[in-house]
Amino acid sequence: MAVLRVNGGRPLRGEITVRGAKNLVPKAMVASLLSAAPSTLASVPDIRDVEVVTKLLELHGVGVVFDKTTRVLHLDPQGVHTAPVAQIDQHAGSSRIPILLCGPLLHRLGHAVIPNLGGCNIGGRPIDFHVQTLRAFGAEIEKLSHGIELRAPHGLEGTKVELPYPSVGATEQTLLTAVRARGITELRGAAVEPEIMDLVAILQKMGAIISVDTDRVIRVEGVEELRGFQHTALPDRIEAASWAAAALATNGDITVRGARQQDMMTFLNVFRKVGGDFDITEDAIRFRRGAGAALRSIVLETNVHPGFMTDWQQPLVVALTQAEGLSIVHETVYENRFGFTEALRRMGATIQVYRECLGGLRCRFGARNFYHSAVISGPTPLVGAEIDVPDLRGGFSHVVAALAAAGTSRVSGVDIINRGYEDFMTKLRALDADVELV
């Protein structure tokens, strides 16, 4: 595993750029399978998840060309065919994206094999929603020891789907399957994140008929054929917020080019409440602490969009260790998202985690023995430590803590950060961080 040596205690200052969202680009790549015509996607980040989906698409006969200079991805799915199961398994183990290939492959080939899935260990993310949804469309599914096999010998039919929770993945699955299913599909309880809306925009460009109501209801009228698309991915609001939290934690000043206000309004409100300040221009947001202001403690609950995003929570918790007073954070999206705080405690943070719901939101995890609430007392000086990265967002947060801490830290397993943060090391150095891979 790669080890990052961090000499902390210096503010991050400078300018970096974020590109297309990790939570959109791989799904847009999968959507290209729905047509036999070429597609073009711009503002594509050079991250591990894009590499994984590229390999999976190539295994299925899709021509993929990524121009890393222009950040434009060209996809030619004319020759789609069934891929060898062993090779799918080899390339898919580190990602949960393959489950989304089911609908498009069933439409193109009538058959799909999906291996067991990987991804970050941040809580149970079962594929039950996906399997139930695909069966509702008429797919025949067999669970195997190495994954699932799906067939649609008679094609797929529109259906009614009601999600018990606004799952992003299940919403994407429904959209990618419904657009070419016969008849009308009605999805209730849908996720409506900006990345979902961007996927809807891509599918509409391809010829899909999709309406989105204000009550989390999406209706899709299936069509026989779709065409290719040309699209520029929306910017990555998670990465932008991560660097913003790093500016708070290190008392830095970071300009994030590509950050977009309309996708980050909930985050920006919280950022200001904590004591941060920002300047918004046409193509960037500059993040820093308020002039002469100490950071303030807050009470925060994560939620699905338009609430405070769960992926914004972890780097912000690092900044809250430097806020005056008691902050309370109630995590309602993933039940296992506070595992990263153990390393922060070893670095000097005062953080306690609780099974109880410390918040006003109705929560799925109450009385279920999950440590999903945290109380952070600050400000506490952080000191360097030996850290093992647990997952993508927790790993970035650990690096932020190391940058804010006095002394030297060694962060192991930073490779995983490349799944969602493009040119991570280059950006750290651009912000005058004292870091080295050893």
Short mmCIF file of C-alpha atoms in Angstrom, two decimals:
data_model
loop_
_atom_site.label_atom_id
_atom_site.label_comp_id
_atom_site.label_asym_id
_atom_site.label_seq_id
_atom_site.Cartn_x
_atom_site.Cartn_y
_atom_site.Cartn_z
CA MET A 1 0.00 0.00 0.00
CA ALA A 2 1.14 3.52 -0.75
CA VAL A 3 2.15 5.55 2.31
CA LEU A 4 1.87 9.33 2.40
CA ARG A 5 4.17 11.21 4.73
CA VAL A 6 2.59 14.48 5.83
CA ASN A 7 4.37 17.27 7.67
CA GLY A 8 1.40 19.16 9.04
CA GLY A 9 0.68 22.45 10.72
CA ARG A 10 0.76 24.70 7.66
CA PRO A 11 -2.29 26.28 5.97
CA LEU A 12 -3.34 25.05 2.55
CA ARG A 13 -3.27 27.98 0.14
CA GLY A 14 -3.69 28.13 -3.61
CA GLU A 15 -5.95 27.06 -6.44
CA ILE A 16 -7.09 23.68 -7.75
CA THR A 17 -9.67 22.49 -10.30
CA VAL A 18 -12.46 19.92 -9.98
CA ARG A 19 -13.88 18.16 -13.02
CA GLY A 20 -16.88 15.94 -13.66
CA ALA A 21 -18.54 14.26 -10.68
CA LYS A 22 -17.39 10.79 -9.67
CA ASN A 23 -21.04 10.02 -8.87
CA LEU A 24 -22.12 10.86 -12.44
CA VAL A 25 -19.37 10.07 -14.92
CA PRO A 26 -19.26 6.24 -14.50
CA LYS A 27 -23.08 6.12 -14.76
CA ALA A 28 -22.99 8.22 -17.93
CA MET A 29 -20.45 5.76 -19.34
CA VAL A 30 -22.85 2.90 -18.58
CA ALA A 31 -25.72 4.82 -20.25
CA SER A 32 -23.78 4.76 -23.53
CA LEU A 33 -24.57 1.01 -23.70
CA LEU A 34 -28.24 1.84 -24.31
CA SER A 35 -27.51 2.90 -27.89
CA ALA A 36 -25.45 1.48 -30.75
CA ALA A 37 -24.39 5.02 -31.70
CA PRO A 38 -21.23 6.74 -30.39
CA SER A 39 -21.34 9.13 -27.40
CA THR A 40 -18.99 11.83 -26.13
CA LEU A 41 -18.55 12.90 -22.51
CA ALA A 42 -16.52 15.96 -21.54
CA SER A 43 -14.90 17.10 -18.25
CA VAL A 44 -14.07 13.51 -17.33
CA PRO A 45 -11.78 13.11 -14.28
CA ASP A 46 -8.81 10.77 -14.46
CA ILE A 47 -9.81 8.63 -11.47
CA ARG A 48 -9.80 4.94 -10.63
CA ASP A 49 -13.58 4.49 -11.00
CA VAL A 50 -13.37 5.72 -14.60
CA GLU A 51 -10.60 3.20 -15.26
CA VAL A 52 -12.70 0.37 -13.81
CA VAL A 53 -15.77 1.18 -15.91
CA THR A 54 -13.57 1.65 -18.99
CA LYS A 55 -12.23 -1.89 -18.56
CA LEU A 56 -15.73 -3.29 -18.02
CA LEU A 57 -17.07 -1.57 -21.14
CA GLU A 58 -14.09 -2.73 -23.22
CA LEU A 59 -14.70 -6.30 -22.05
CA HIS A 60 -18.23 -5.94 -23.45
CA GLY A 61 -16.99 -4.71 -26.81
CA VAL A 62 -17.29 -0.94 -26.33
CA GLY A 63 -14.57 1.17 -27.91
CA VAL A 64 -13.33 3.67 -25.32
CA VAL A 65 -10.87 6.49 -26.05
CA PHE A 66 -9.99 8.96 -23.28
CA ASP A 67 -8.12 12.10 -24.32
CA LYS A 68 -6.42 13.09 -21.05
CA THR A 69 -5.39 16.45 -22.49
CA THR A 70 -8.92 17.63 -23.30
CA ARG A 71 -10.58 15.36 -20.67
CA VAL A 72 -13.01 14.13 -23.34
CA LEU A 73 -14.17 10.50 -23.40
CA HIS A 74 -15.34 8.89 -26.64
CA LEU A 75 -17.53 5.79 -26.38
CA ASP A 76 -18.46 3.52 -29.32
CA PRO A 77 -20.87 0.75 -28.24
CA GLN A 78 -21.71 -0.60 -31.72
CA GLY A 79 -20.05 -3.96 -31.15
CA VAL A 80 -21.43 -4.83 -27.70
CA HIS A 81 -21.14 -8.51 -26.81
CA THR A 82 -21.16 -10.78 -23.76
CA ALA A 83 -17.97 -10.68 -21.70
CA PRO A 84 -16.23 -13.66 -20.05
CA VAL A 85 -17.38 -13.96 -16.43
CA ALA A 86 -13.85 -14.47 -15.10
CA GLN A 87 -12.67 -11.24 -16.69
CA ILE A 88 -15.66 -9.28 -15.39
CA ASP A 89 -14.84 -10.60 -11.93
CA GLN A 90 -11.21 -9.58 -12.28
CA HIS A 91 -11.98 -5.96 -13.13
CA ALA A 92 -15.16 -5.35 -11.12
CA GLY A 93 -14.07 -6.35 -7.64
CA SER A 94 -13.18 -2.81 -6.55
CA SER A 95 -16.41 -1.13 -7.67
CA ARG A 96 -20.17 -1.29 -7.23
CA ILE A 97 -20.84 0.20 -10.67
CA PRO A 98 -21.27 -3.18 -12.49
CA ILE A 99 -24.76 -3.69 -11.05
CA LEU A 100 -25.87 -0.74 -13.20
CA LEU A 101 -24.85 -2.55 -16.40
CA CYS A 102 -27.77 -4.97 -15.94
CA GLY A 103 -30.57 -2.99 -17.59
CA PRO A 104 -28.55 -1.74 -20.58
CA LEU A 105 -27.06 -5.21 -21.23
CA LEU A 106 -30.47 -6.86 -20.99
CA HIS A 107 -31.78 -4.41 -23.59
CA ARG A 108 -28.81 -4.89 -25.92
CA LEU A 109 -28.08 -8.60 -25.44
CA GLY A 110 -30.93 -10.12 -23.44
CA HIS A 111 -28.36 -11.46 -20.97
CA ALA A 112 -26.00 -10.18 -18.26
CA VAL A 113 -23.68 -11.61 -15.61
CA ILE A 114 -22.67 -9.39 -12.70
CA PRO A 115 -20.05 -10.51 -10.13
CA ASN A 116 -20.11 -9.86 -6.41
CA LEU A 117 -19.56 -6.19 -5.68
CA GLY A 118 -16.89 -4.20 -3.85
CA GLY A 119 -16.77 -0.56 -2.77
CA CYS A 120 -16.13 1.31 0.45
CA ASN A 121 -17.04 -0.29 3.78
CA ILE A 122 -19.27 2.49 5.10
CA GLY A 123 -22.36 0.45 5.87
CA GLY A 124 -24.73 -2.05 4.35
CA ARG A 125 -25.44 -1.24 0.71
CA PRO A 126 -27.30 -4.37 -0.37
CA ILE A 127 -28.25 -4.99 -3.99
CA ASP A 128 -31.76 -6.06 -2.92
CA PHE A 129 -33.32 -2.89 -4.38
CA HIS A 130 -31.59 -3.56 -7.69
CA VAL A 131 -32.65 -7.21 -7.87
CA GLN A 132 -36.25 -6.46 -6.91
CA THR A 133 -36.44 -3.64 -9.44
CA LEU A 134 -35.02 -5.71 -12.29
CA ARG A 135 -37.45 -8.54 -11.50
CA ALA A 136 -40.32 -6.03 -11.58
CA PHE A 137 -39.28 -5.20 -15.16
CA GLY A 138 -39.47 -8.91 -16.03
CA ALA A 139 -35.84 -9.97 -15.72
CA GLU A 140 -35.17 -13.59 -14.77
CA ILE A 141 -32.44 -13.62 -12.11
CA GLU A 142 -30.39 -16.47 -10.74
CA LYS A 143 -28.07 -15.95 -7.78
CA LEU A 144 -24.75 -17.74 -8.20
CA SER A 145 -21.80 -18.20 -5.86
CA HIS A 146 -19.79 -15.61 -7.80
CA GLY A 147 -22.59 -13.12 -8.48
CA ILE A 148 -25.91 -13.00 -10.37
CA GLU A 149 -27.00 -14.04 -13.86
CA LEU A 150 -29.86 -12.19 -15.56
CA ARG A 151 -31.92 -12.96 -18.65
CA ALA A 152 -34.75 -11.18 -20.45
CA PRO A 153 -35.87 -13.62 -23.15
CA HIS A 154 -39.05 -11.66 -23.85
CA GLY A 155 -37.69 -8.16 -23.29
CA LEU A 156 -38.50 -5.86 -20.38
CA GLU A 157 -41.82 -4.21 -19.51
CA GLY A 158 -42.46 -0.89 -17.77
CA THR A 159 -43.54 -1.26 -14.16
CA LYS A 160 -44.28 0.54 -10.92
CA VAL A 161 -41.43 0.83 -8.45
CA GLU A 162 -41.63 2.26 -4.94
CA LEU A 163 -38.41 2.59 -3.00
CA PRO A 164 -38.54 2.41 0.81
CA TYR A 165 -35.62 4.87 0.87
CA PRO A 166 -34.42 7.34 -1.80
CA SER A 167 -31.52 5.16 -2.90
CA VAL A 168 -29.31 6.78 -5.53
CA GLY A 169 -28.20 3.44 -6.95
CA ALA A 170 -31.73 2.01 -7.16
CA THR A 171 -32.95 5.21 -8.84
CA GLU A 172 -30.15 4.98 -11.40
CA GLN A 173 -30.95 1.31 -11.99
CA THR A 174 -34.61 2.12 -12.61
CA LEU A 175 -33.81 4.94 -15.03
CA LEU A 176 -31.25 2.94 -17.03
CA THR A 177 -33.72 0.05 -17.33
CA ALA A 178 -36.98 1.97 -17.87
CA VAL A 179 -35.90 4.12 -20.82
CA ARG A 180 -36.07 1.20 -23.26
CA ALA A 181 -38.67 -0.98 -21.48
CA ARG A 182 -42.05 -1.33 -23.17
CA GLY A 183 -44.69 0.99 -21.72
CA ILE A 184 -44.57 3.39 -18.79
CA THR A 185 -42.52 3.11 -15.60
CA GLU A 186 -43.44 5.03 -12.46
CA LEU A 187 -40.79 5.34 -9.75
CA ARG A 188 -41.88 6.61 -6.32
CA GLY A 189 -39.47 7.55 -3.55
CA ALA A 190 -36.76 8.42 -6.07
CA ALA A 191 -33.45 10.06 -5.25
CA VAL A 192 -33.21 13.51 -6.85
CA GLU A 193 -29.54 14.40 -6.33
CA PRO A 194 -27.94 16.74 -8.91
CA GLU A 195 -26.05 13.74 -10.33
CA ILE A 196 -29.39 11.96 -10.89
CA MET A 197 -30.75 15.01 -12.69
CA ASP A 198 -27.64 15.14 -14.87
CA LEU A 199 -28.15 11.47 -15.76
CA VAL A 200 -31.77 12.29 -16.65
CA ALA A 201 -30.46 15.09 -18.90
CA ILE A 202 -28.13 12.65 -20.66
CA LEU A 203 -30.91 10.11 -21.19
CA GLN A 204 -33.20 12.83 -22.55
CA LYS A 205 -30.47 13.82 -25.02
CA MET A 206 -30.44 10.18 -26.12
CA GLY A 207 -34.18 10.32 -26.87
CA ALA A 208 -35.71 9.16 -23.58
CA ILE A 209 -39.02 10.56 -22.31
CA ILE A 210 -38.67 11.29 -18.58
CA SER A 211 -40.67 13.56 -16.26
CA VAL A 212 -39.64 14.40 -12.70
CA ASP A 213 -42.28 15.57 -10.20
CA THR A 214 -41.62 17.53 -7.01
CA ASP A 215 -42.80 14.64 -4.80
CA ARG A 216 -39.93 12.27 -5.71
CA VAL A 217 -41.94 10.64 -8.48
CA ILE A 218 -40.23 9.97 -11.82
CA ARG A 219 -42.16 8.71 -14.84
CA VAL A 220 -40.48 7.18 -17.86
CA GLU A 221 -42.16 6.37 -21.16
CA GLY A 222 -40.08 3.67 -22.78
CA VAL A 223 -38.83 3.99 -26.36
CA GLU A 224 -37.57 1.35 -28.78
CA GLU A 225 -34.28 3.00 -29.66
CA LEU A 226 -31.92 5.60 -28.26
CA ARG A 227 -29.15 7.57 -29.92
CA GLY A 228 -25.74 8.64 -28.68
CA PHE A 229 -25.14 11.75 -26.58
CA GLN A 230 -22.75 14.66 -26.28
CA HIS A 231 -22.57 15.96 -22.72
CA THR A 232 -20.37 17.84 -20.27
CA ALA A 233 -20.54 16.28 -16.80
CA LEU A 234 -21.56 18.47 -13.89
CA PRO A 235 -18.68 19.31 -11.52
CA ASP A 236 -17.89 17.17 -8.50
CA ARG A 237 -19.58 18.87 -5.54
CA ILE A 238 -18.15 16.30 -3.11
CA GLU A 239 -14.56 17.03 -4.05
CA ALA A 240 -15.21 20.77 -3.97
CA ALA A 241 -16.65 20.54 -0.46
CA SER A 242 -13.76 18.32 0.67
CA TRP A 243 -11.22 20.98 -0.26
CA ALA A 244 -13.41 23.62 1.36
CA ALA A 245 -13.34 21.66 4.63
CA ALA A 246 -9.56 21.36 4.28
CA ALA A 247 -9.35 25.15 4.10
CA LEU A 248 -11.32 25.40 7.36
CA ALA A 249 -9.31 22.73 9.18
CA THR A 250 -5.89 24.15 8.24
CA ASN A 251 -6.89 27.84 8.41
CA GLY A 252 -6.13 27.98 4.71
CA ASP A 253 -7.41 29.78 1.63
CA ILE A 254 -8.37 27.55 -1.32
CA THR A 255 -9.92 28.53 -4.64
CA VAL A 256 -11.77 25.62 -6.25
CA ARG A 257 -12.22 26.14 -9.98
CA GLY A 258 -15.23 24.30 -11.36
CA ALA A 259 -17.16 24.45 -8.05
CA ARG A 260 -20.77 25.43 -8.73
CA GLN A 261 -22.96 27.29 -6.24
CA GLN A 262 -26.31 25.78 -7.22
CA ASP A 263 -25.10 22.25 -6.43
CA MET A 264 -23.63 23.23 -3.06
CA MET A 265 -26.12 25.61 -1.44
CA THR A 266 -26.80 23.40 1.58
CA PHE A 267 -23.07 22.93 2.15
CA LEU A 268 -22.36 26.64 1.73
CA ASN A 269 -24.92 27.53 4.39
CA VAL A 270 -23.29 25.15 6.88
CA PHE A 271 -19.81 26.35 5.89
CA ARG A 272 -20.81 29.90 6.76
CA LYS A 273 -22.46 28.88 10.06
CA VAL A 274 -19.24 27.15 11.14
CA GLY A 275 -17.30 30.35 10.57
CA GLY A 276 -16.10 29.94 7.02
CA ASP A 277 -16.33 32.54 4.29
CA PHE A 278 -16.45 32.21 0.52
CA ASP A 279 -16.45 34.26 -2.67
CA ILE A 280 -18.38 32.98 -5.67
CA THR A 281 -17.38 33.82 -9.24
CA GLU A 282 -18.60 32.54 -12.59
CA ASP A 283 -16.30 29.50 -12.60
CA ALA A 284 -14.93 29.12 -9.06
CA ILE A 285 -15.53 29.40 -5.32
CA ARG A 286 -12.85 30.67 -2.94
CA PHE A 287 -13.05 29.06 0.54
CA ARG A 288 -11.42 30.34 3.74
CA ARG A 289 -12.11 31.11 7.40
CA GLY A 290 -13.94 34.32 8.20
CA ALA A 291 -11.66 37.27 8.94
CA GLY A 292 -10.38 36.95 12.50
CA ALA A 293 -13.16 34.50 13.35
CA ALA A 294 -12.84 31.32 15.39
CA LEU A 295 -14.73 28.31 14.11
CA ARG A 296 -18.14 27.78 15.74
CA SER A 297 -19.72 24.50 16.85
CA ILE A 298 -22.91 23.36 15.13
CA VAL A 299 -25.63 20.72 15.18
CA LEU A 300 -25.79 18.88 11.86
CA GLU A 301 -27.76 16.01 10.36
CA THR A 302 -26.97 14.37 7.05
CA ASN A 303 -29.80 13.54 4.68
CA VAL A 304 -30.58 12.78 1.06
CA HIS A 305 -30.71 15.73 -1.35
CA PRO A 306 -31.57 18.53 -0.78
CA GLY A 307 -30.25 17.83 2.73
CA PHE A 308 -26.63 17.92 3.87
CA MET A 309 -24.84 15.25 1.87
CA THR A 310 -23.35 12.30 3.75
CA ASP A 311 -20.12 12.56 1.71
CA TRP A 312 -19.63 16.12 2.97
CA GLN A 313 -19.77 15.01 6.59
CA GLN A 314 -16.40 13.35 7.16
CA PRO A 315 -14.00 16.15 6.11
CA LEU A 316 -16.22 18.66 7.92
CA VAL A 317 -15.91 16.65 11.15
CA VAL A 318 -12.14 17.20 10.96
CA ALA A 319 -12.73 20.96 10.78
CA LEU A 320 -15.19 20.75 13.71
CA THR A 321 -12.38 19.44 15.95
CA GLN A 322 -11.05 23.01 15.69
CA ALA A 323 -14.41 24.68 16.49
CA GLU A 324 -15.24 26.16 19.90
CA GLY A 325 -17.77 24.17 21.93
CA LEU A 326 -19.72 20.98 21.32
CA SER A 327 -20.76 19.99 17.80
CA ILE A 328 -23.29 17.22 17.20
CA VAL A 329 -23.42 15.28 13.94
CA HIS A 330 -26.23 12.79 13.25
CA GLU A 331 -25.56 10.50 10.28
CA THR A 332 -28.83 9.22 8.74
CA VAL A 333 -27.68 7.87 5.36
CA TYR A 334 -24.96 5.27 6.17
CA GLU A 335 -24.80 3.47 9.49
CA ASN A 336 -21.04 2.94 9.60
CA ARG A 337 -19.63 6.32 8.66
CA PHE A 338 -17.92 7.27 11.93
CA GLY A 339 -15.26 4.55 11.91
CA PHE A 340 -12.76 7.14 10.67
CA THR A 341 -13.02 9.08 13.97
CA GLU A 342 -10.90 6.48 15.81
CA ALA A 343 -7.78 7.83 14.09
CA LEU A 344 -8.82 11.41 14.88
CA ARG A 345 -9.04 10.52 18.57
CA ARG A 346 -5.50 9.13 18.45
CA MET A 347 -4.44 12.46 16.97
CA GLY A 348 -5.90 14.34 19.94
CA ALA A 349 -9.50 15.00 18.92
CA THR A 350 -12.25 14.67 21.53
CA ILE A 351 -15.01 12.75 19.75
CA GLN A 352 -17.61 10.44 21.22
CA VAL A 353 -19.91 8.29 19.11
CA TYR A 354 -23.38 7.11 20.16
CA ARG A 355 -26.00 4.61 19.12
CA GLU A 356 -28.78 7.09 19.86
CA CYS A 357 -30.23 9.48 17.28
CA LEU A 358 -28.88 12.85 18.41
CA GLY A 359 -31.07 14.88 16.11
CA GLY A 360 -34.58 15.68 15.01
CA LEU A 361 -34.70 13.69 11.77
CA ARG A 362 -36.51 10.41 11.58
CA CYS A 363 -33.67 7.92 11.26
CA ARG A 364 -33.54 4.32 10.01
CA PHE A 365 -30.73 3.47 12.44
CA GLY A 366 -32.35 4.35 15.75
CA ALA A 367 -32.35 1.55 18.35
CA ARG A 368 -30.35 -0.70 16.02
CA ASN A 369 -26.96 -0.56 17.75
CA PHE A 370 -25.23 1.45 15.03
CA TYR A 371 -22.86 4.19 16.15
CA HIS A 372 -24.33 6.86 13.92
CA SER A 373 -24.17 10.02 16.04
CA ALA A 374 -21.04 11.90 17.09
CA VAL A 375 -20.28 14.65 19.59
CA ILE A 376 -17.13 16.66 18.86
CA SER A 377 -15.62 18.89 21.54
CA GLY A 378 -13.18 21.57 20.52
CA PRO A 379 -10.95 23.15 19.78
CA THR A 380 -8.36 20.42 20.33
CA PRO A 381 -4.79 20.50 18.97
CA LEU A 382 -4.11 17.61 16.60
CA VAL A 383 -0.75 15.81 16.53
CA GLY A 384 0.79 13.57 13.87
CA ALA A 385 0.08 9.83 13.96
CA GLU A 386 0.21 6.56 12.02
CA ILE A 387 -3.07 6.21 10.11
CA ASP A 388 -4.62 3.48 7.94
CA VAL A 389 -7.13 4.72 5.36
CA PRO A 390 -10.53 2.98 5.85
CA ASP A 391 -12.44 4.20 2.77
CA LEU A 392 -12.49 6.93 0.13
CA ARG A 393 -14.02 9.86 2.02
CA GLY A 394 -12.61 8.80 5.38
CA GLY A 395 -9.19 8.56 3.76
CA PHE A 396 -9.36 12.10 2.41
CA SER A 397 -10.48 13.26 5.86
CA HIS A 398 -7.50 11.55 7.49
CA VAL A 399 -5.15 13.37 5.14
CA VAL A 400 -6.86 16.67 6.03
CA ALA A 401 -6.38 15.88 9.73
CA ALA A 402 -2.70 15.10 9.11
CA LEU A 403 -2.31 18.42 7.28
CA ALA A 404 -3.89 20.27 10.20
CA ALA A 405 -1.87 18.42 12.85
CA ALA A 406 1.44 19.44 14.37
CA GLY A 407 4.29 17.12 13.47
CA THR A 408 4.55 14.26 10.98
CA SER A 409 1.90 11.68 10.07
CA ARG A 410 2.19 8.54 7.95
CA VAL A 411 -1.06 7.72 6.13
CA SER A 412 -1.19 4.18 4.71
CA GLY A 413 -3.43 3.02 1.88
CA VAL A 414 -3.87 6.40 0.20
CA ASP A 415 -4.28 4.61 -3.16
CA ILE A 416 -8.01 4.38 -2.47
CA ILE A 417 -8.26 8.19 -2.57
CA ASN A 418 -7.53 8.01 -6.31
CA ARG A 419 -10.94 6.38 -6.75
CA GLY A 420 -12.61 9.77 -6.36
CA TYR A 421 -9.99 12.55 -6.25
CA GLU A 422 -8.20 13.32 -9.50
CA ASP A 423 -4.50 14.23 -9.34
CA PHE A 424 -4.66 14.13 -5.54
CA MET A 425 -0.93 14.51 -4.96
CA THR A 426 -0.58 17.22 -7.59
CA LYS A 427 -3.34 19.23 -5.97
CA LEU A 428 -1.84 18.87 -2.50
CA ARG A 429 1.47 20.23 -3.76
CA ALA A 430 -0.32 23.05 -5.60
CA LEU A 431 -1.74 24.06 -2.21
CA ASP A 432 1.75 24.14 -0.65
CA ALA A 433 1.24 20.97 1.39
CA ASP A 434 4.42 19.33 2.67
CA VAL A 435 3.71 15.74 1.54
CA GLU A 436 5.67 12.87 0.04
CA LEU A 437 4.83 9.34 -1.09
CA VAL A 438 7.22 6.89 0.57
#
